[in-house]
CSV table of C-alpha atoms in Angstrom, one decimal:
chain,number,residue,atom,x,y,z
A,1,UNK,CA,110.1,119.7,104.9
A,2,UNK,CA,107.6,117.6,106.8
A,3,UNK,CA,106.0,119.7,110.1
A,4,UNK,CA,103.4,118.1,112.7
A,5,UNK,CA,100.8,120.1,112.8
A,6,UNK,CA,99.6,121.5,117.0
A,7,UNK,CA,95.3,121.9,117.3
A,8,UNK,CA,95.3,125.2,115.9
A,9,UNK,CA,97.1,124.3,112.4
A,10,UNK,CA,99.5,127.5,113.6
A,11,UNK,CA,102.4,126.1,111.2
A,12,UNK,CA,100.3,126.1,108.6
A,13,UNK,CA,98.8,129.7,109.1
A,14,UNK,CA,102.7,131.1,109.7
A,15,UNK,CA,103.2,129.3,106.2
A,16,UNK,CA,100.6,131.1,104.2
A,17,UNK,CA,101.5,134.2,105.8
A,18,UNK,CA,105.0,134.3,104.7
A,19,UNK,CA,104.4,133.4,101.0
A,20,UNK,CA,102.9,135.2,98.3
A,21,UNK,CA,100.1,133.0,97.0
A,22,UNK,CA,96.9,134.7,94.4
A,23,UNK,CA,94.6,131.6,95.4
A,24,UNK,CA,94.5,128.7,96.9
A,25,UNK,CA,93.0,125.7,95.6
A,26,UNK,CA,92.3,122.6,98.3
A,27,UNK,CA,91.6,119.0,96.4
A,28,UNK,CA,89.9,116.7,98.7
A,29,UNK,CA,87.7,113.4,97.9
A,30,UNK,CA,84.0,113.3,98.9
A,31,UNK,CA,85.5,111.7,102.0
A,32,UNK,CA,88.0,114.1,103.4
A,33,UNK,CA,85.9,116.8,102.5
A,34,UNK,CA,83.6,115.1,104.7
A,35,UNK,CA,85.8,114.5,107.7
A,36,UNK,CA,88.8,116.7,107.2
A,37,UNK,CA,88.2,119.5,105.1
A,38,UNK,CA,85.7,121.2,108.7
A,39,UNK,CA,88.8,120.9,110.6
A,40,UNK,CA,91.2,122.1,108.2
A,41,UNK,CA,88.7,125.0,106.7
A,42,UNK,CA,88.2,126.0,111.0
A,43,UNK,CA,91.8,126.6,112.1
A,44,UNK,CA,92.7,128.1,108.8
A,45,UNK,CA,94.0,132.1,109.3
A,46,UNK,CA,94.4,133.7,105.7
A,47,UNK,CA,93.0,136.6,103.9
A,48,UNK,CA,94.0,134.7,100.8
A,49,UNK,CA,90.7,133.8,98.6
A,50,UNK,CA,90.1,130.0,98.0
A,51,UNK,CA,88.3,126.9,96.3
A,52,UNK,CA,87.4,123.5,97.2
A,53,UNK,CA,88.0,120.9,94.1
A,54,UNK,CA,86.5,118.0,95.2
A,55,UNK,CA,86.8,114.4,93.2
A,56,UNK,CA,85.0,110.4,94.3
A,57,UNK,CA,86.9,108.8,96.3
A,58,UNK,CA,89.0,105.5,95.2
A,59,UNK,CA,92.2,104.6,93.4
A,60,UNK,CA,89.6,104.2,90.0
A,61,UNK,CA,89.6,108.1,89.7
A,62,UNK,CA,93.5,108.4,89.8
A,63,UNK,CA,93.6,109.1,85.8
A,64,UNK,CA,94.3,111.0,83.1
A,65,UNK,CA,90.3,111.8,82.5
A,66,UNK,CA,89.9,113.2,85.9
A,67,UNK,CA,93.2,115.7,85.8
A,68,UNK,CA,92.2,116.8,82.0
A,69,UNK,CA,88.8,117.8,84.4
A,70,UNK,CA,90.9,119.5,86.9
A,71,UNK,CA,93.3,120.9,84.5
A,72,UNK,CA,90.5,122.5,82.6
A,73,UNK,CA,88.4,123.7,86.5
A,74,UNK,CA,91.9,125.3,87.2
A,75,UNK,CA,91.6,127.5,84.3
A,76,UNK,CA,88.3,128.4,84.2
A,77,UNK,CA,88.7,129.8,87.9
A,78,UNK,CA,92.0,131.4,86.3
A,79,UNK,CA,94.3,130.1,88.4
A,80,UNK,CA,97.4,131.5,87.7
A,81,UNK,CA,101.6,130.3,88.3
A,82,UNK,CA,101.5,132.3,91.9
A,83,UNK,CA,98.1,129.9,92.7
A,84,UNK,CA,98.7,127.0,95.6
A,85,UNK,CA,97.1,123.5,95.5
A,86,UNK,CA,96.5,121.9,99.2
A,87,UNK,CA,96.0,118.4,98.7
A,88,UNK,CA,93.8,117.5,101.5
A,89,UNK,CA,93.6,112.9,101.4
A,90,UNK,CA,95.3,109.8,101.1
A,91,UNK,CA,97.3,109.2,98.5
A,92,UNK,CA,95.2,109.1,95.4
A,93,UNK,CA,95.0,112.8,96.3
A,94,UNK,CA,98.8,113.3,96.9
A,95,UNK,CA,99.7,111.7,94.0
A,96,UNK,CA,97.2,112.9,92.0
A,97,UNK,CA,97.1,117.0,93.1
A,98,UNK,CA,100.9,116.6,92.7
A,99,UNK,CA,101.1,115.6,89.1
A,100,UNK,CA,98.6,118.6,88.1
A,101,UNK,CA,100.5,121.0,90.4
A,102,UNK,CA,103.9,119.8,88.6
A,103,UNK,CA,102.2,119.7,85.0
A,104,UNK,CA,99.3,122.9,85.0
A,105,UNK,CA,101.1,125.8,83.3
A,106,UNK,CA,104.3,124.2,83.7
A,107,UNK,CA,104.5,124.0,87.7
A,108,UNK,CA,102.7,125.6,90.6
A,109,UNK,CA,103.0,124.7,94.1
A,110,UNK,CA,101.6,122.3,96.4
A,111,UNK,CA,101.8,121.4,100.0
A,112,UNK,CA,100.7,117.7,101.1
A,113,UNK,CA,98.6,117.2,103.9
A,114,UNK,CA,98.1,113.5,104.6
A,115,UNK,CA,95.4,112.2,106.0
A,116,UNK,CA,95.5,108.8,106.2
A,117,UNK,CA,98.1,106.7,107.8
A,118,UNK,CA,99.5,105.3,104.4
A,119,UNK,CA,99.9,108.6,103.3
A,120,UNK,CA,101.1,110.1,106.1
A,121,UNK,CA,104.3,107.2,106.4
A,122,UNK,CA,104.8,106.5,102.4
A,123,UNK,CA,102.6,108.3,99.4
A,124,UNK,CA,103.1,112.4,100.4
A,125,UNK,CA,106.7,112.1,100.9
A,126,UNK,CA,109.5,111.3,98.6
A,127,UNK,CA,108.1,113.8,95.4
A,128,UNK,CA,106.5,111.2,93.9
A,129,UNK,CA,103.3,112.2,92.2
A,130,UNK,CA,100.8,110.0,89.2
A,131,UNK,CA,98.5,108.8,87.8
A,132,UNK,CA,97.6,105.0,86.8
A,133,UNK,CA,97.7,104.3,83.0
A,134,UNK,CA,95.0,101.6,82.3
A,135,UNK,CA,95.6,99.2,85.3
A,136,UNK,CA,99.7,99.9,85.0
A,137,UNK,CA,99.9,101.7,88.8
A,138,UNK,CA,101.4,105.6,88.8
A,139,UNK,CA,102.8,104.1,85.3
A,140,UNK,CA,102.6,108.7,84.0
A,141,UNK,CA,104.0,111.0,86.9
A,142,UNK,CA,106.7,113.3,87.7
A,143,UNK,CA,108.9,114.0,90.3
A,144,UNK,CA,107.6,117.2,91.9
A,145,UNK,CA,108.7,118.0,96.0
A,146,UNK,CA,105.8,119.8,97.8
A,147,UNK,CA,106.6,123.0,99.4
A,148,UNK,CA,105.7,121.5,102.5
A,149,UNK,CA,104.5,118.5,104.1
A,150,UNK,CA,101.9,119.0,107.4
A,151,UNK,CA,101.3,116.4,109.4
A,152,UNK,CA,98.0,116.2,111.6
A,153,UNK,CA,98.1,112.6,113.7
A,154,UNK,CA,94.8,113.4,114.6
A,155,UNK,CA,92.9,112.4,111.2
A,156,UNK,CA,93.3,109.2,111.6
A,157,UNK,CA,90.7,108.9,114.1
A,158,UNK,CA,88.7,109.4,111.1
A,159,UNK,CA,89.5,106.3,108.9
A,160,UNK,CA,87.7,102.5,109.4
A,161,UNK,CA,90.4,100.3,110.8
A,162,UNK,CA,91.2,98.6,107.4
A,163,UNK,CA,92.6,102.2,106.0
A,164,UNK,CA,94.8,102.3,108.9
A,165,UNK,CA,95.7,98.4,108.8
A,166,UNK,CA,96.6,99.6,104.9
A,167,UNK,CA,98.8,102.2,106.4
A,168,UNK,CA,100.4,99.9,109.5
A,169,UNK,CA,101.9,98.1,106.2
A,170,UNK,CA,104.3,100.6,105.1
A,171,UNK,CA,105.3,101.1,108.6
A,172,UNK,CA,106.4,97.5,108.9
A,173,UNK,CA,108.2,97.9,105.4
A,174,UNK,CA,110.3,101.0,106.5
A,175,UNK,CA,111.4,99.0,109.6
A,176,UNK,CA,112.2,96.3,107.6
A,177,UNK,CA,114.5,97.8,105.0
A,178,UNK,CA,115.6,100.5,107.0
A,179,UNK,CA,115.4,100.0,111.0
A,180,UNK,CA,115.3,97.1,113.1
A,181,UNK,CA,114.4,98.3,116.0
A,182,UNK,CA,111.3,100.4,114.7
A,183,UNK,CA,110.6,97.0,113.1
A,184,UNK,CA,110.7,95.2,116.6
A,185,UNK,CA,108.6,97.8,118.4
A,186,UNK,CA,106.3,97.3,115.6
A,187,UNK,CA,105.6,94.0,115.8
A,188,UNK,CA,104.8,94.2,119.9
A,189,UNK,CA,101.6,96.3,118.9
A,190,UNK,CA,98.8,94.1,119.9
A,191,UNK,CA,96.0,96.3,117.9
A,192,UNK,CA,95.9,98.6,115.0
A,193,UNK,CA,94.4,101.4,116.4
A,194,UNK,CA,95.0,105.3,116.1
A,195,UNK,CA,96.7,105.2,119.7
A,196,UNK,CA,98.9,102.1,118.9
A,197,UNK,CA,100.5,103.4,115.7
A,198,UNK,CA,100.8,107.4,115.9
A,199,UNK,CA,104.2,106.9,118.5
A,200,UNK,CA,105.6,105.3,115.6
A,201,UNK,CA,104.9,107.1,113.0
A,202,UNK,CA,108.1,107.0,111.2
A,203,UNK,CA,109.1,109.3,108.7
A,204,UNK,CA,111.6,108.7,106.6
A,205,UNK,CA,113.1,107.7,103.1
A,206,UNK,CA,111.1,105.8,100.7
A,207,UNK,CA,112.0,102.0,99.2
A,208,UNK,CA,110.3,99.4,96.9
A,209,UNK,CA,110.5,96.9,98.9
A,210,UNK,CA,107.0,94.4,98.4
A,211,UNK,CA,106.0,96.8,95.8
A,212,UNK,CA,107.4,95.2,92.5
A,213,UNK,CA,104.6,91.8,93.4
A,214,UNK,CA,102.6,94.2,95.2
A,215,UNK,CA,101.5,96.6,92.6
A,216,UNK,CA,101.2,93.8,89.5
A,217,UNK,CA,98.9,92.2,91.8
A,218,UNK,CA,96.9,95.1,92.7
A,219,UNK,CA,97.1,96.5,89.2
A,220,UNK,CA,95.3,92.8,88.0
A,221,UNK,CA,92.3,93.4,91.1
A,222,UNK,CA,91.8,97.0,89.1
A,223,UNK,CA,91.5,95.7,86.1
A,224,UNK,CA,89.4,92.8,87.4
A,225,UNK,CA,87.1,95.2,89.1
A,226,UNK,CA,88.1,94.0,92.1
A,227,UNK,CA,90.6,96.1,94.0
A,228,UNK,CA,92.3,96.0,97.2
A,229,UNK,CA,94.1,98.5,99.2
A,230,UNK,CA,97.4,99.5,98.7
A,231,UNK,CA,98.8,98.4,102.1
A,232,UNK,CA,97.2,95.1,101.5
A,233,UNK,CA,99.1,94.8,98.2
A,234,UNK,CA,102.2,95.6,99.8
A,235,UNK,CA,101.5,93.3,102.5
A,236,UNK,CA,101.1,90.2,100.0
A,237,UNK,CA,104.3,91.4,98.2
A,238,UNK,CA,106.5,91.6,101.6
A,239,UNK,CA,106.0,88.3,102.0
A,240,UNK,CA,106.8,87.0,97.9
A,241,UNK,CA,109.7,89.0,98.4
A,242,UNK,CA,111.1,87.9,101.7
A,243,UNK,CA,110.7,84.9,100.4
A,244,UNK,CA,112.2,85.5,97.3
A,245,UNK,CA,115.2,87.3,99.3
A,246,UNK,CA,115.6,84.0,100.8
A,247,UNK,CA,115.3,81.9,97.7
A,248,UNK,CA,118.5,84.7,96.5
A,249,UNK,CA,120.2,83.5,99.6
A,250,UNK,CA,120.5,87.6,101.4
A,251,UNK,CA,118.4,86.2,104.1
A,252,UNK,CA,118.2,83.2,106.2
A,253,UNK,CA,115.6,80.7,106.3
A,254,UNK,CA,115.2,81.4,109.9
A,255,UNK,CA,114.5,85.2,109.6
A,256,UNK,CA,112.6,85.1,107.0
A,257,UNK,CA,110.3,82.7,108.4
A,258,UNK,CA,109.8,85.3,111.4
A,259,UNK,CA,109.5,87.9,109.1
A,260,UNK,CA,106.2,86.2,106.9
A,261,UNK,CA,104.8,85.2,110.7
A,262,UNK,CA,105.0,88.8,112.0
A,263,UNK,CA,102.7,90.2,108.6
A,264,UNK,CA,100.4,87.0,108.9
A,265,UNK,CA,99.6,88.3,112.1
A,266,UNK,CA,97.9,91.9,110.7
A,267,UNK,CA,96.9,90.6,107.1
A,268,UNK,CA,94.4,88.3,105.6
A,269,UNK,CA,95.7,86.2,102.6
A,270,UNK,CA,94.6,87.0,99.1
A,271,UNK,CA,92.8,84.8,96.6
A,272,UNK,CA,95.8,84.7,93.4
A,273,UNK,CA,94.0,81.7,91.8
A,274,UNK,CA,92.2,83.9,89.3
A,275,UNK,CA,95.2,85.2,88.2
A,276,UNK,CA,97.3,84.2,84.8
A,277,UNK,CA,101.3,83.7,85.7
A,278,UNK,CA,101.8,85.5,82.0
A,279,UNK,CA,99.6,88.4,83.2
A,280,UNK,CA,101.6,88.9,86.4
A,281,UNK,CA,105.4,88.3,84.7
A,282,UNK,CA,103.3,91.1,81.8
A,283,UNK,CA,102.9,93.2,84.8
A,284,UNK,CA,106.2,92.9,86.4
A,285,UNK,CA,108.0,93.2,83.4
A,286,UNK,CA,106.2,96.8,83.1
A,287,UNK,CA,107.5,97.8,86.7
A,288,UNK,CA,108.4,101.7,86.1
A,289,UNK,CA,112.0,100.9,88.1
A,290,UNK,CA,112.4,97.9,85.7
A,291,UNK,CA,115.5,98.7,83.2
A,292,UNK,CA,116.4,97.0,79.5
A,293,UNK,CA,113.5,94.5,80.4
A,294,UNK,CA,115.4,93.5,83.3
A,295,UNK,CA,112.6,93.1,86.9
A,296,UNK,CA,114.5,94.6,89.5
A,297,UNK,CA,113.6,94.5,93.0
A,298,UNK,CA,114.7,96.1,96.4
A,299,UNK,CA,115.0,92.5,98.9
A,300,UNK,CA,116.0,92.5,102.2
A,301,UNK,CA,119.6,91.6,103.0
A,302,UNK,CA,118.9,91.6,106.7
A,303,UNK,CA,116.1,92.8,109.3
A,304,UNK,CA,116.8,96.8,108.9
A,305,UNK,CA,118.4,96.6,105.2
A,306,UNK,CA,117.7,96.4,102.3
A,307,UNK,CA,119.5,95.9,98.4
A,308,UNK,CA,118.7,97.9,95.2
A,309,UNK,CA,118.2,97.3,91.5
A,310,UNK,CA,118.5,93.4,92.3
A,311,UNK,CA,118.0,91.1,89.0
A,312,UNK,CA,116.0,88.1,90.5
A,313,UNK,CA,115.9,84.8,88.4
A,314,UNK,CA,112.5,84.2,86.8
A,315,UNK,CA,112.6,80.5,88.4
A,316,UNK,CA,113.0,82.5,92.0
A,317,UNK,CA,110.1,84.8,91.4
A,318,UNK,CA,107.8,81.6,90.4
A,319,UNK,CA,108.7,79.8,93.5
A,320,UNK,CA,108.0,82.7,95.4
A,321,UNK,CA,104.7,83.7,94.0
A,322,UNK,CA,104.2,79.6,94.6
A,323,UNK,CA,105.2,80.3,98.0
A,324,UNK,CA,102.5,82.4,98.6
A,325,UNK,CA,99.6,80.4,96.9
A,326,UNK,CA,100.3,77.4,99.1
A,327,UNK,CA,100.8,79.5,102.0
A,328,UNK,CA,96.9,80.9,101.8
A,329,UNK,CA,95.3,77.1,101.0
A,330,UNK,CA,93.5,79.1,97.8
């Protein structure tokens, strides 16, 4: 169940009190614990004893190393089955502090509590929780559904404006496979900002679309030392795969030209010259929804829908990553 949260967190507090919980554990990163954690920590009303787990920030720490150090932190402080992890962040922390919820001592709970727009429209819902396995993206997780999801708009005034540009991404994808007329209000914001986006804040079921291109190309910047956000990623691979639902002939040439113009607009282009075509067809071909070797993709089939499991020819996906490199003169 995903709540918004009022200024006094009351939602939350009527939640503690009605469970039975030993101790609470709250994982933040050195950021939220910075900006978030003060706010959470003064409206919260429980008797119930706590800790604060706190990892670096950055996608770099989502990994097996860093949950064997959590894993083994949870049982020195003896945490026990009736113990509840808060996962206080972005979603390097949702994903993360739900796979060791879901895995220590066979399942604990967890509630979510985004923080950043990203996480707040895509990585907290849906029960998806990971960890990266070398640069293969959330390649090791489970599927583990929070006891709750709670919702503060509020901390996003905390985040520099190319966290919530990251976010603004998955908003444009959800109206894209899912709702044409969030997509359309969407595309009338002028500026990215905390009071442009929160009315639209859209919750709702969770697709692949721009992900399958999007994550081989931001699982190459991690292993090149160079990464990128996630929205960013999913903004390069919106566009390949518009184009590429073109190319499949479920969209016209006319909307998916409006479609690529409407990103452009919030997105810088990325460099993909550096980049092997064998090392991105390796990384696609190791897409966790992939089947029998088979890359499938979810591709628009209209402004507001979207098609599953679709088999793309491997000439299509060229031309579309082609597509994109002429399109951003690198």
């Amino acid at each position: 169940m995903i709540t918004f949260l009022d200024q006094n967190f009351s939602q939350l507090n009527y939640f503690l009190t009605e469970k039975t919980f030993s101790k609470i554990f709250i994982l933040v990163d050195e950021n939220t614990h910075e900006y978030c954690l003060p706010i959470l920590l003064g409206n919260l009303e429980t008797e119930i004893s706590f800790e604060i787990l706190e990892v670096e920030p950055g996608e770099e720490m989502k990994n097996i190393q860093t949950v064997n150090q959590l894993w083994e932190i949870l049982t020195e402080m003896k945490a026990d089955r009736k113990a509840l992890i808060i996962n206080l962040g972005g979603g390097v922390i949702t994903d993360m502090g739900g796979f060791i919820a879901s895995t220590y001592k066979r399942g604990i709970q967890f509630i979510n509590i985004p923080t950043t727009l990203l996480s707040m429209c895509d990585a907290s819902i849906g029960g998806k929780t990971g960890i990266d396995l070398m640069h293969y993206k959330n390649m090791v997780g489970t599927f583990s559904f929070p006891e709750q999801i709670f919702v503060y708009p509020q901390f996003l005034e905390t985040l520099p404006y190319k966290e919530l540009r990251s976010g603004f991404a998955e908003m444009l994808k959800h109206g894209l496979i899912a709702d044409k007329a969030h997509w359309e209000n969407l595309i009338q914001i002028q500026k990215i900002d905390t009071e442009g986006v929160v009315p639209h804040i859209n919750i709702r079921k969770t697709l692949n679309f721009g992900h399958t291109i999007g994550h081989a190309i931001e699982s190459l910047c991690l292993e090149k030392e160079s990464p990128i956000l996630h929205g960013e990623a999913v903004a390069l691979g919106m566009i390949c795969e518009t184009h590429l639902s073109y190319l499949e002939g479920l969209i016209s040439k006319v909307d998916s030209e409006m479609i690529i113009d409407n990103i452009q607009k919030y997105y810088s282009f990325i460099d993909l010259s550096d980049f092997k075509e064998e090392d991105i067809f390796n990384l696609l071909l190791n897409d966790k929804k992939n089947v029998e070797s088979k890359i499938n993709f979810s591709l628009l089939s209209g402004i507001g829908s979207c098609v599953f499991d679709y088999e793309c020819t491997t000439k299509n996906i060229q031309k579309s990553l082609d597509f994109y490199k002429k399109l951003s003169g690198f």
